[in-house]
Amino acid sequence: MRAFSAAVIAAVLALLLAPSTVAEPASCRGQFLSVDRYPGDPVPHRVFGEFCRPARMGPDTPVQLLLHGATYDHTYWNAYARLAAARGFATFNLDRLGYGRSDHPDPMTLDLPAAGYVAHQVVERLRGGTFGPRFTRVVLNAHSLGGLVAYDAARYGGVTAMVISGMPAGLPNIRANAPFPPFYPAEQDPKFAGRGWATGYLTTMPGTRVETFLYPDTYGPAVPYLEEARKDTVPEPELLAIGTSPTPVDVPTLSVLGRHDMFYCGQTADCTTAPAGQLVDAVIPDTGHSINMSDGAPAFYTLTFRWLAGNS
């Protein structure tokens, strides 16, 4: 059963499909930050993100650091970031190091601890006034592999709450019955050839994203094109972190899965009845693994806003 009308879903997809090159709304602006991969890193790097602010903002305004998963970039969260601002939340929508418009250093140096340390530095900037107020309420809102990054970042402190989608929170990130996504070297892909990056960035083979990250009859007709047009890469060491257990953190955490997440609930299983679905706080209808690209995204957003109202 779908909780939202086709008109609402169409509006969300329209936001997702908005080209990243057009002028952003006045409430959102792009910004680069200098970060280190590890303490004492002799070569700082830049990460890009978009900061979206609500109409009224102060130190007590909750701010969400949005963390995408493997082979996505910050555009995965575009629609959510703007809707969150309309609901009174500030957001910083990050291209993690090695993704999107952020720098692409040697991917062999971009393991999970490096990703967590970079995210922690962004949390410190949010709390330190880089974007105006010195935010006192910082939420990590992370998808899939970004969830492991969130757990690693939260162990440094400074995080008020977490929302983890696309992986069971607090549990080993182990897939169930799904074939491993068809990754291959990014330099062999027409989209990334000639970038001059060091060897070790991977991406999905052309034409495989829908069957990997989505589920039949749970996405709009433009989504397959969007998935291919906006696909990104993943550093190999980050990918190898799949299957590790996240470091436990003592902060309120909302964990959700898409109802038809084939990574955890098998090729044909239903997460409302599969074991993995019993180990999260909510299962989102009309969704595959990539919830934001699915018809059920508005239901996920509504749940998140409602939960954060009482936990951030």
PDB file of C-alpha atoms in Angstrom:
ATOM      1  CA  MET A   1       0.000   0.000   0.000  1.00  0.00           C
ATOM      2  CA  ARG A   2       1.392   3.404  -0.947  1.00  0.00           C
ATOM      3  CA  ALA A   3       1.093   6.130   1.650  1.00  0.00           C
ATOM      4  CA  PHE A   4       1.631   9.020  -0.785  1.00  0.00           C
ATOM      5  CA  SER A   5      -0.095  10.063  -4.001  1.00  0.00           C
ATOM      6  CA  ALA A   6       1.470   9.939  -7.436  1.00  0.00           C
ATOM      7  CA  ALA A   7       1.544  13.756  -7.408  1.00  0.00           C
ATOM      8  CA  VAL A   8       3.705  13.844  -4.284  1.00  0.00           C
ATOM      9  CA  ILE A   9       6.046  11.211  -5.681  1.00  0.00           C
ATOM     10  CA  ALA A  10       6.277  13.153  -8.949  1.00  0.00           C
ATOM     11  CA  ALA A  11       7.227  16.310  -7.049  1.00  0.00           C
ATOM     12  CA  VAL A  12      10.015  14.500  -5.214  1.00  0.00           C
ATOM     13  CA  LEU A  13      11.322  13.012  -8.472  1.00  0.00           C
ATOM     14  CA  ALA A  14      11.267  16.470 -10.057  1.00  0.00           C
ATOM     15  CA  LEU A  15      13.629  17.677  -7.352  1.00  0.00           C
ATOM     16  CA  LEU A  16      15.855  14.649  -7.832  1.00  0.00           C
ATOM     17  CA  LEU A  17      15.985  15.223 -11.577  1.00  0.00           C
ATOM     18  CA  ALA A  18      16.886  18.910 -11.333  1.00  0.00           C
ATOM     19  CA  PRO A  19      20.307  19.281 -13.019  1.00  0.00           C
ATOM     20  CA  SER A  20      23.079  20.047 -10.538  1.00  0.00           C
ATOM     21  CA  THR A  21      24.409  22.748 -12.880  1.00  0.00           C
ATOM     22  CA  VAL A  22      21.374  25.031 -12.577  1.00  0.00           C
ATOM     23  CA  ALA A  23      21.200  27.825 -10.005  1.00  0.00           C
ATOM     24  CA  GLU A  24      20.380  26.515  -6.543  1.00  0.00           C
ATOM     25  CA  PRO A  25      17.592  28.036  -4.422  1.00  0.00           C
ATOM     26  CA  ALA A  26      18.676  30.966  -2.263  1.00  0.00           C
ATOM     27  CA  SER A  27      18.509  28.761   0.835  1.00  0.00           C
ATOM     28  CA  CYS A  28      21.197  26.365  -0.467  1.00  0.00           C
ATOM     29  CA  ARG A  29      24.814  27.023  -1.358  1.00  0.00           C
ATOM     30  CA  GLY A  30      27.801  24.898  -2.278  1.00  0.00           C
ATOM     31  CA  GLN A  31      30.971  25.042  -0.225  1.00  0.00           C
ATOM     32  CA  PHE A  32      34.376  23.374  -0.163  1.00  0.00           C
ATOM     33  CA  LEU A  33      36.059  22.434   3.122  1.00  0.00           C
ATOM     34  CA  SER A  34      39.669  21.448   3.773  1.00  0.00           C
ATOM     35  CA  VAL A  35      40.014  18.079   5.532  1.00  0.00           C
ATOM     36  CA  ASP A  36      42.660  15.530   6.490  1.00  0.00           C
ATOM     37  CA  ARG A  37      42.428  11.800   5.864  1.00  0.00           C
ATOM     38  CA  TYR A  38      43.957  11.103   9.276  1.00  0.00           C
ATOM     39  CA  PRO A  39      45.463  13.156  12.117  1.00  0.00           C
ATOM     40  CA  GLY A  40      48.691  14.754  10.935  1.00  0.00           C
ATOM     41  CA  ASP A  41      47.948  14.163   7.241  1.00  0.00           C
ATOM     42  CA  PRO A  42      50.656  16.138   5.370  1.00  0.00           C
ATOM     43  CA  VAL A  43      48.402  16.666   2.338  1.00  0.00           C
ATOM     44  CA  PRO A  44      45.025  18.264   3.127  1.00  0.00           C
ATOM     45  CA  HIS A  45      42.230  17.697   0.630  1.00  0.00           C
ATOM     46  CA  ARG A  46      38.975  19.441  -0.230  1.00  0.00           C
ATOM     47  CA  VAL A  47      35.484  18.051   0.112  1.00  0.00           C
ATOM     48  CA  PHE A  48      32.415  19.612  -1.450  1.00  0.00           C
ATOM     49  CA  GLY A  49      28.971  19.894   0.035  1.00  0.00           C
ATOM     50  CA  GLU A  50      25.763  21.886  -0.167  1.00  0.00           C
ATOM     51  CA  PHE A  51      24.522  23.692   2.908  1.00  0.00           C
ATOM     52  CA  CYS A  52      20.748  24.218   3.028  1.00  0.00           C
ATOM     53  CA  ARG A  53      19.252  26.438   5.694  1.00  0.00           C
ATOM     54  CA  PRO A  54      15.683  26.842   6.875  1.00  0.00           C
ATOM     55  CA  ALA A  55      14.000  30.249   6.926  1.00  0.00           C
ATOM     56  CA  ARG A  56      14.856  30.642  10.623  1.00  0.00           C
ATOM     57  CA  MET A  57      18.106  29.261  11.964  1.00  0.00           C
ATOM     58  CA  GLY A  58      20.028  29.504  15.221  1.00  0.00           C
ATOM     59  CA  PRO A  59      22.368  27.419  17.406  1.00  0.00           C
ATOM     60  CA  ASP A  60      19.462  25.215  18.546  1.00  0.00           C
ATOM     61  CA  THR A  61      18.374  24.403  14.982  1.00  0.00           C
ATOM     62  CA  PRO A  62      19.050  20.711  14.282  1.00  0.00           C
ATOM     63  CA  VAL A  63      21.544  20.236  11.457  1.00  0.00           C
ATOM     64  CA  GLN A  64      21.921  16.996   9.528  1.00  0.00           C
ATOM     65  CA  LEU A  65      25.141  15.837   7.910  1.00  0.00           C
ATOM     66  CA  LEU A  66      23.967  13.742   4.941  1.00  0.00           C
ATOM     67  CA  LEU A  67      26.216  10.832   3.958  1.00  0.00           C
ATOM     68  CA  HIS A  68      25.671   8.917   0.707  1.00  0.00           C
ATOM     69  CA  GLY A  69      26.592   5.307  -0.003  1.00  0.00           C
ATOM     70  CA  ALA A  70      28.931   3.627  -2.476  1.00  0.00           C
ATOM     71  CA  THR A  71      28.740   4.741  -6.135  1.00  0.00           C
ATOM     72  CA  TYR A  72      26.476   7.673  -5.244  1.00  0.00           C
ATOM     73  CA  ASP A  73      27.355  11.290  -4.468  1.00  0.00           C
ATOM     74  CA  HIS A  74      25.578  14.147  -2.677  1.00  0.00           C
ATOM     75  CA  THR A  75      22.820  14.250  -5.312  1.00  0.00           C
ATOM     76  CA  TYR A  76      21.340  11.121  -3.697  1.00  0.00           C
ATOM     77  CA  TRP A  77      20.084  13.435  -0.927  1.00  0.00           C
ATOM     78  CA  ASN A  78      19.115  16.477  -3.058  1.00  0.00           C
ATOM     79  CA  ALA A  79      15.344  16.212  -2.635  1.00  0.00           C
ATOM     80  CA  TYR A  80      15.575  15.346   1.047  1.00  0.00           C
ATOM     81  CA  ALA A  81      17.869  18.290   1.826  1.00  0.00           C
ATOM     82  CA  ARG A  82      15.394  20.793   0.431  1.00  0.00           C
ATOM     83  CA  LEU A  83      12.400  19.205   2.089  1.00  0.00           C
ATOM     84  CA  ALA A  84      14.283  19.115   5.396  1.00  0.00           C
ATOM     85  CA  ALA A  85      14.971  22.864   5.158  1.00  0.00           C
ATOM     86  CA  ALA A  86      11.246  23.436   4.644  1.00  0.00           C
ATOM     87  CA  ARG A  87      10.639  21.462   7.853  1.00  0.00           C
ATOM     88  CA  GLY A  88      13.076  23.572   9.888  1.00  0.00           C
ATOM     89  CA  PHE A  89      16.256  21.466   9.614  1.00  0.00           C
ATOM     90  CA  ALA A  90      19.588  22.688   8.296  1.00  0.00           C
ATOM     91  CA  THR A  91      21.571  20.160   6.231  1.00  0.00           C
ATOM     92  CA  PHE A  92      25.084  19.777   4.875  1.00  0.00           C
ATOM     93  CA  ASN A  93      24.908  17.378   1.945  1.00  0.00           C
ATOM     94  CA  LEU A  94      28.434  16.013   1.540  1.00  0.00           C
ATOM     95  CA  ASP A  95      30.354  14.543  -1.364  1.00  0.00           C
ATOM     96  CA  ARG A  96      32.536  12.255   0.703  1.00  0.00           C
ATOM     97  CA  LEU A  97      36.269  12.294  -0.051  1.00  0.00           C
ATOM     98  CA  GLY A  98      36.854  10.368  -3.289  1.00  0.00           C
ATOM     99  CA  TYR A  99      33.343  11.070  -4.604  1.00  0.00           C
ATOM    100  CA  GLY A 100      31.556  13.683  -6.692  1.00  0.00           C
ATOM    101  CA  ARG A 101      33.128  17.146  -6.692  1.00  0.00           C
ATOM    102  CA  SER A 102      35.429  16.352  -3.758  1.00  0.00           C
ATOM    103  CA  ASP A 103      39.112  15.559  -4.282  1.00  0.00           C
ATOM    104  CA  HIS A 104      40.128  12.097  -5.498  1.00  0.00           C
ATOM    105  CA  PRO A 105      43.405  11.181  -3.793  1.00  0.00           C
ATOM    106  CA  ASP A 106      44.993   7.743  -3.992  1.00  0.00           C
ATOM    107  CA  PRO A 107      41.969   5.499  -3.308  1.00  0.00           C
ATOM    108  CA  MET A 108      44.142   3.033  -1.407  1.00  0.00           C
ATOM    109  CA  THR A 109      44.310   5.692   1.360  1.00  0.00           C
ATOM    110  CA  LEU A 110      40.518   6.003   1.581  1.00  0.00           C
ATOM    111  CA  ASP A 111      39.484   3.281   3.989  1.00  0.00           C
ATOM    112  CA  LEU A 112      36.633   3.371   6.503  1.00  0.00           C
ATOM    113  CA  PRO A 113      38.668   5.073   9.285  1.00  0.00           C
ATOM    114  CA  ALA A 114      39.634   7.829   6.838  1.00  0.00           C
ATOM    115  CA  ALA A 115      36.005   8.309   5.807  1.00  0.00           C
ATOM    116  CA  GLY A 116      34.905   8.461   9.434  1.00  0.00           C
ATOM    117  CA  TYR A 117      37.612  10.958  10.335  1.00  0.00           C
ATOM    118  CA  VAL A 118      36.644  13.220   7.425  1.00  0.00           C
ATOM    119  CA  ALA A 119      32.985  13.126   8.482  1.00  0.00           C
ATOM    120  CA  HIS A 120      34.022  13.927  12.054  1.00  0.00           C
ATOM    121  CA  GLN A 121      35.870  17.024  10.837  1.00  0.00           C
ATOM    122  CA  VAL A 122      32.707  18.201   9.090  1.00  0.00           C
ATOM    123  CA  VAL A 123      30.773  17.666  12.344  1.00  0.00           C
ATOM    124  CA  GLU A 124      33.342  19.871  14.080  1.00  0.00           C
ATOM    125  CA  ARG A 125      32.882  22.585  11.428  1.00  0.00           C
ATOM    126  CA  LEU A 126      29.115  22.477  11.925  1.00  0.00           C
ATOM    127  CA  ARG A 127      29.535  22.828  15.671  1.00  0.00           C
ATOM    128  CA  GLY A 128      32.290  25.436  15.295  1.00  0.00           C
ATOM    129  CA  GLY A 129      30.368  28.060  13.320  1.00  0.00           C
ATOM    130  CA  THR A 130      31.689  27.543   9.785  1.00  0.00           C
ATOM    131  CA  PHE A 131      28.126  27.835   8.462  1.00  0.00           C
ATOM    132  CA  GLY A 132      26.968  30.618  10.763  1.00  0.00           C
ATOM    133  CA  PRO A 133      25.564  29.350  14.067  1.00  0.00           C
ATOM    134  CA  ARG A 134      27.569  27.052  16.293  1.00  0.00           C
ATOM    135  CA  PHE A 135      25.125  24.174  15.991  1.00  0.00           C
ATOM    136  CA  THR A 136      24.548  22.239  19.209  1.00  0.00           C
ATOM    137  CA  ARG A 137      22.359  19.486  17.674  1.00  0.00           C
ATOM    138  CA  VAL A 138      24.126  17.524  14.918  1.00  0.00           C
ATOM    139  CA  VAL A 139      22.499  14.477  13.314  1.00  0.00           C
ATOM    140  CA  LEU A 140      24.232  12.000  10.993  1.00  0.00           C
ATOM    141  CA  ASN A 141      21.775  10.843   8.319  1.00  0.00           C
ATOM    142  CA  ALA A 142      23.478   8.131   6.293  1.00  0.00           C
ATOM    143  CA  HIS A 143      22.647   5.599   3.613  1.00  0.00           C
ATOM    144  CA  SER A 144      24.141   2.109   3.126  1.00  0.00           C
ATOM    145  CA  LEU A 145      27.962   2.202   3.255  1.00  0.00           C
ATOM    146  CA  GLY A 146      27.592   5.769   4.506  1.00  0.00           C
ATOM    147  CA  GLY A 147      26.039   4.192   7.605  1.00  0.00           C
ATOM    148  CA  LEU A 148      29.330   2.515   8.479  1.00  0.00           C
ATOM    149  CA  VAL A 149      31.004   5.904   7.983  1.00  0.00           C
ATOM    150  CA  ALA A 150      28.468   7.486  10.340  1.00  0.00           C
ATOM    151  CA  TYR A 151      29.195   4.971  13.087  1.00  0.00           C
ATOM    152  CA  ASP A 152      32.918   5.564  12.731  1.00  0.00           C
ATOM    153  CA  ALA A 153      32.455   9.352  12.836  1.00  0.00           C
ATOM    154  CA  ALA A 154      30.107   9.243  15.831  1.00  0.00           C
ATOM    155  CA  ARG A 155      32.684   7.531  18.040  1.00  0.00           C
ATOM    156  CA  TYR A 156      34.591  10.859  18.125  1.00  0.00           C
ATOM    157  CA  GLY A 157      31.617  12.510  19.833  1.00  0.00           C
ATOM    158  CA  GLY A 158      29.671  15.643  18.994  1.00  0.00           C
ATOM    159  CA  VAL A 159      26.746  13.743  17.430  1.00  0.00           C
ATOM    160  CA  THR A 160      23.218  14.076  18.831  1.00  0.00           C
ATOM    161  CA  ALA A 161      21.445  11.319  16.875  1.00  0.00           C
ATOM    162  CA  MET A 162      21.761   9.124  13.779  1.00  0.00           C
ATOM    163  CA  VAL A 163      19.439   7.937  11.027  1.00  0.00           C
ATOM    164  CA  ILE A 164      20.780   4.871   9.212  1.00  0.00           C
ATOM    165  CA  SER A 165      19.040   3.638   6.059  1.00  0.00           C
ATOM    166  CA  GLY A 166      19.972   0.739   3.814  1.00  0.00           C
ATOM    167  CA  MET A 167      21.708  -1.276   6.556  1.00  0.00           C
ATOM    168  CA  PRO A 168      20.573  -2.660   9.920  1.00  0.00           C
ATOM    169  CA  ALA A 169      21.937  -0.277  12.559  1.00  0.00           C
ATOM    170  CA  GLY A 170      24.336  -1.786  15.058  1.00  0.00           C
ATOM    171  CA  LEU A 171      24.620  -5.070  13.127  1.00  0.00           C
ATOM    172  CA  PRO A 172      27.280  -6.467  10.803  1.00  0.00           C
ATOM    173  CA  ASN A 173      26.794  -5.101   7.309  1.00  0.00           C
ATOM    174  CA  ILE A 174      26.316  -8.547   5.737  1.00  0.00           C
ATOM    175  CA  ARG A 175      24.290  -9.102   2.592  1.00  0.00           C
ATOM    176  CA  ALA A 176      21.788 -11.942   2.301  1.00  0.00           C
ATOM    177  CA  ASN A 177      21.379 -14.001  -0.858  1.00  0.00           C
ATOM    178  CA  ALA A 178      22.080 -11.150  -3.272  1.00  0.00           C
ATOM    179  CA  PRO A 179      24.877 -11.333  -5.855  1.00  0.00           C
ATOM    180  CA  PHE A 180      27.697  -8.902  -5.261  1.00  0.00           C
ATOM    181  CA  PRO A 181      27.177  -5.767  -7.368  1.00  0.00           C
ATOM    182  CA  PRO A 182      29.009  -5.895 -10.717  1.00  0.00           C
ATOM    183  CA  PHE A 183      31.848  -3.480 -10.000  1.00  0.00           C
ATOM    184  CA  TYR A 184      34.746  -2.877 -12.350  1.00  0.00           C
ATOM    185  CA  PRO A 185      37.635  -0.358 -12.543  1.00  0.00           C
ATOM    186  CA  ALA A 186      36.327   3.177 -12.997  1.00  0.00           C
ATOM    187  CA  GLU A 187      38.960   3.946 -15.626  1.00  0.00           C
ATOM    188  CA  GLN A 188      37.276   1.385 -17.889  1.00  0.00           C
ATOM    189  CA  ASP A 189      33.925   3.185 -17.688  1.00  0.00           C
ATOM    190  CA  PRO A 190      33.178   5.834 -20.345  1.00  0.00           C
ATOM    191  CA  LYS A 191      31.976   8.267 -17.674  1.00  0.00           C
ATOM    192  CA  PHE A 192      35.254   8.223 -15.737  1.00  0.00           C
ATOM    193  CA  ALA A 193      37.876   7.391 -18.367  1.00  0.00           C
ATOM    194  CA  GLY A 194      40.669   9.924 -18.669  1.00  0.00           C
ATOM    195  CA  ARG A 195      40.226  11.447 -15.209  1.00  0.00           C
ATOM    196  CA  GLY A 196      43.798  10.596 -14.267  1.00  0.00           C
ATOM    197  CA  TRP A 197      42.856   9.045 -10.944  1.00  0.00           C
ATOM    198  CA  ALA A 198      45.067   6.458  -9.311  1.00  0.00           C
ATOM    199  CA  THR A 199      44.006   2.840  -9.718  1.00  0.00           C
ATOM    200  CA  GLY A 200      41.543   1.605  -7.109  1.00  0.00           C
ATOM    201  CA  TYR A 201      38.331   3.496  -7.820  1.00  0.00           C
ATOM    202  CA  LEU A 202      35.501   1.160  -8.821  1.00  0.00           C
ATOM    203  CA  THR A 203      32.068   1.727 -10.324  1.00  0.00           C
ATOM    204  CA  THR A 204      29.090  -0.326 -11.461  1.00  0.00           C
ATOM    205  CA  MET A 205      29.080  -1.749 -14.959  1.00  0.00           C
ATOM    206  CA  PRO A 206      26.736   0.051 -17.399  1.00  0.00           C
ATOM    207  CA  GLY A 207      23.118  -1.040 -17.245  1.00  0.00           C
ATOM    208  CA  THR A 208      23.349  -2.852 -13.903  1.00  0.00           C
ATOM    209  CA  ARG A 209      22.266  -0.271 -11.344  1.00  0.00           C
ATOM    210  CA  VAL A 210      18.515  -0.789 -11.478  1.00  0.00           C
ATOM    211  CA  GLU A 211      18.742  -4.524 -10.836  1.00  0.00           C
ATOM    212  CA  THR A 212      21.314  -3.907  -8.094  1.00  0.00           C
ATOM    213  CA  PHE A 213      19.864  -1.027  -6.079  1.00  0.00           C
ATOM    214  CA  LEU A 214      16.150  -0.917  -6.939  1.00  0.00           C
ATOM    215  CA  TYR A 215      13.184  -3.279  -7.163  1.00  0.00           C
ATOM    216  CA  PRO A 216      10.596  -3.731  -9.932  1.00  0.00           C
ATOM    217  CA  ASP A 217       7.525  -1.483  -9.848  1.00  0.00           C
ATOM    218  CA  THR A 218       8.895   0.725  -7.060  1.00  0.00           C
ATOM    219  CA  TYR A 219      10.447   3.536  -9.111  1.00  0.00           C
ATOM    220  CA  GLY A 220       9.481   6.021 -11.795  1.00  0.00           C
ATOM    221  CA  PRO A 221      10.317   5.826 -15.521  1.00  0.00           C
ATOM    222  CA  ALA A 222      13.093   8.442 -15.303  1.00  0.00           C
ATOM    223  CA  VAL A 223      14.972   6.718 -12.501  1.00  0.00           C
ATOM    224  CA  PRO A 224      16.961   4.217 -14.633  1.00  0.00           C
ATOM    225  CA  TYR A 225      18.341   7.106 -16.687  1.00  0.00           C
ATOM    226  CA  LEU A 226      19.079   9.091 -13.536  1.00  0.00           C
ATOM    227  CA  GLU A 227      20.891   6.153 -11.935  1.00  0.00           C
ATOM    228  CA  GLU A 228      23.248   5.815 -14.905  1.00  0.00           C
ATOM    229  CA  ALA A 229      23.704   9.556 -15.463  1.00  0.00           C
ATOM    230  CA  ARG A 230      24.600  10.288 -11.848  1.00  0.00           C
ATOM    231  CA  LYS A 231      26.410   7.130 -10.857  1.00  0.00           C
ATOM    232  CA  ASP A 232      29.688   7.640  -9.065  1.00  0.00           C
ATOM    233  CA  THR A 233      32.599   5.541  -7.846  1.00  0.00           C
ATOM    234  CA  VAL A 234      33.761   3.873  -4.632  1.00  0.00           C
ATOM    235  CA  PRO A 235      37.333   3.497  -3.315  1.00  0.00           C
ATOM    236  CA  GLU A 236      38.233  -0.173  -3.095  1.00  0.00           C
ATOM    237  CA  PRO A 237      39.211  -0.088   0.630  1.00  0.00           C
ATOM    238  CA  GLU A 238      35.796   1.338   1.518  1.00  0.00           C
ATOM    239  CA  LEU A 239      34.102  -1.424  -0.407  1.00  0.00           C
ATOM    240  CA  LEU A 240      36.110  -4.004   1.528  1.00  0.00           C
ATOM    241  CA  ALA A 241      34.603  -2.622   4.743  1.00  0.00           C
ATOM    242  CA  ILE A 242      31.279  -4.232   3.821  1.00  0.00           C
ATOM    243  CA  GLY A 243      30.789  -7.099   6.227  1.00  0.00           C
ATOM    244  CA  THR A 244      32.476  -5.408   9.192  1.00  0.00           C
ATOM    245  CA  SER A 245      30.636  -4.578  12.397  1.00  0.00           C
ATOM    246  CA  PRO A 246      30.121  -0.878  13.152  1.00  0.00           C
ATOM    247  CA  THR A 247      31.561   0.534  16.358  1.00  0.00           C
ATOM    248  CA  PRO A 248      28.686   0.846  18.872  1.00  0.00           C
ATOM    249  CA  VAL A 249      27.809   4.418  19.853  1.00  0.00           C
ATOM    250  CA  ASP A 250      25.522   5.638  22.609  1.00  0.00           C
ATOM    251  CA  VAL A 251      23.258   8.032  20.680  1.00  0.00           C
ATOM    252  CA  PRO A 252      19.598   7.652  19.642  1.00  0.00           C
ATOM    253  CA  THR A 253      19.515   5.844  16.297  1.00  0.00           C
ATOM    254  CA  LEU A 254      16.710   5.234  13.818  1.00  0.00           C
ATOM    255  CA  SER A 255      17.410   2.300  11.494  1.00  0.00           C
ATOM    256  CA  VAL A 256      15.330   1.519   8.399  1.00  0.00           C
ATOM    257  CA  LEU A 257      15.370  -0.806   5.401  1.00  0.00           C
ATOM    258  CA  GLY A 258      13.499  -0.647   2.142  1.00  0.00           C
ATOM    259  CA  ARG A 259      10.846  -3.340   1.973  1.00  0.00           C
ATOM    260  CA  HIS A 260      12.501  -4.992  -1.037  1.00  0.00           C
ATOM    261  CA  ASP A 261      16.163  -4.480  -0.121  1.00  0.00           C
ATOM    262  CA  MET A 262      17.768  -7.404  -1.920  1.00  0.00           C
ATOM    263  CA  PHE A 263      21.068  -6.963  -0.091  1.00  0.00           C
ATOM    264  CA  TYR A 264      19.492  -8.013   3.193  1.00  0.00           C
ATOM    265  CA  CYS A 265      16.240  -9.712   2.339  1.00  0.00           C
ATOM    266  CA  GLY A 266      17.196 -11.765  -0.722  1.00  0.00           C
ATOM    267  CA  GLN A 267      16.216 -11.513  -4.370  1.00  0.00           C
ATOM    268  CA  THR A 268      12.491 -12.091  -3.803  1.00  0.00           C
ATOM    269  CA  ALA A 269      12.083 -11.851  -0.028  1.00  0.00           C
ATOM    270  CA  ASP A 270      10.054  -9.216   1.764  1.00  0.00           C
ATOM    271  CA  CYS A 271      11.859  -7.321   4.538  1.00  0.00           C
ATOM    272  CA  THR A 272       8.636  -7.165   6.535  1.00  0.00           C
ATOM    273  CA  THR A 273       9.032 -10.901   7.128  1.00  0.00           C
ATOM    274  CA  ALA A 274      12.753 -11.555   6.496  1.00  0.00           C
ATOM    275  CA  PRO A 275      15.045 -11.775   9.560  1.00  0.00           C
ATOM    276  CA  ALA A 276      16.882  -8.536   8.702  1.00  0.00           C
ATOM    277  CA  GLY A 277      13.609  -6.636   8.704  1.00  0.00           C
ATOM    278  CA  GLN A 278      12.938  -7.721  12.263  1.00  0.00           C
ATOM    279  CA  LEU A 279      16.159  -6.070  13.382  1.00  0.00           C
ATOM    280  CA  VAL A 280      15.414  -2.494  12.276  1.00  0.00           C
ATOM    281  CA  ASP A 281      13.008   0.131  13.554  1.00  0.00           C
ATOM    282  CA  ALA A 282      11.000   0.432  10.345  1.00  0.00           C
ATOM    283  CA  VAL A 283      10.587  -1.089   6.890  1.00  0.00           C
ATOM    284  CA  ILE A 284       9.679   1.420   4.186  1.00  0.00           C
ATOM    285  CA  PRO A 285       7.081   0.285   1.598  1.00  0.00           C
ATOM    286  CA  ASP A 286       7.569   0.643  -2.169  1.00  0.00           C
ATOM    287  CA  THR A 287      11.358   0.711  -1.944  1.00  0.00           C
ATOM    288  CA  GLY A 288      14.456  -1.213  -2.916  1.00  0.00           C
ATOM    289  CA  HIS A 289      17.903  -0.773  -1.387  1.00  0.00           C
ATOM    290  CA  SER A 290      18.249   2.852  -2.531  1.00  0.00           C
ATOM    291  CA  ILE A 291      15.241   4.258  -0.723  1.00  0.00           C
ATOM    292  CA  ASN A 292      15.635   7.842  -1.963  1.00  0.00           C
ATOM    293  CA  MET A 293      15.374   6.675  -5.566  1.00  0.00           C
ATOM    294  CA  SER A 294      12.197   4.697  -4.902  1.00  0.00           C
ATOM    295  CA  ASP A 295       8.507   5.577  -4.780  1.00  0.00           C
ATOM    296  CA  GLY A 296       8.493   5.118  -1.004  1.00  0.00           C
ATOM    297  CA  ALA A 297      10.969   7.951  -0.405  1.00  0.00           C
ATOM    298  CA  PRO A 298       8.291  10.379   0.889  1.00  0.00           C
ATOM    299  CA  ALA A 299       7.254   7.854   3.540  1.00  0.00           C
ATOM    300  CA  PHE A 300      10.885   7.592   4.669  1.00  0.00           C
ATOM    301  CA  TYR A 301      11.203  11.373   4.815  1.00  0.00           C
ATOM    302  CA  THR A 302       8.026  11.753   6.868  1.00  0.00           C
ATOM    303  CA  LEU A 303       9.146   9.060   9.312  1.00  0.00           C
ATOM    304  CA  THR A 304      12.563  10.691   9.645  1.00  0.00           C
ATOM    305  CA  PHE A 305      11.193  14.166  10.328  1.00  0.00           C
ATOM    306  CA  ARG A 306       8.760  12.788  12.904  1.00  0.00           C
ATOM    307  CA  TRP A 307      11.452  10.753  14.667  1.00  0.00           C
ATOM    308  CA  LEU A 308      13.973  13.609  14.685  1.00  0.00           C
ATOM    309  CA  ALA A 309      11.399  15.923  16.251  1.00  0.00           C
ATOM    310  CA  GLY A 310      11.671  13.822  19.400  1.00  0.00           C
ATOM    311  CA  ASN A 311      15.302  12.701  19.238  1.00  0.00           C
ATOM    312  CA  SER A 312      17.448  15.573  17.960  1.00  0.00           C
TER     313      SER A 312
END
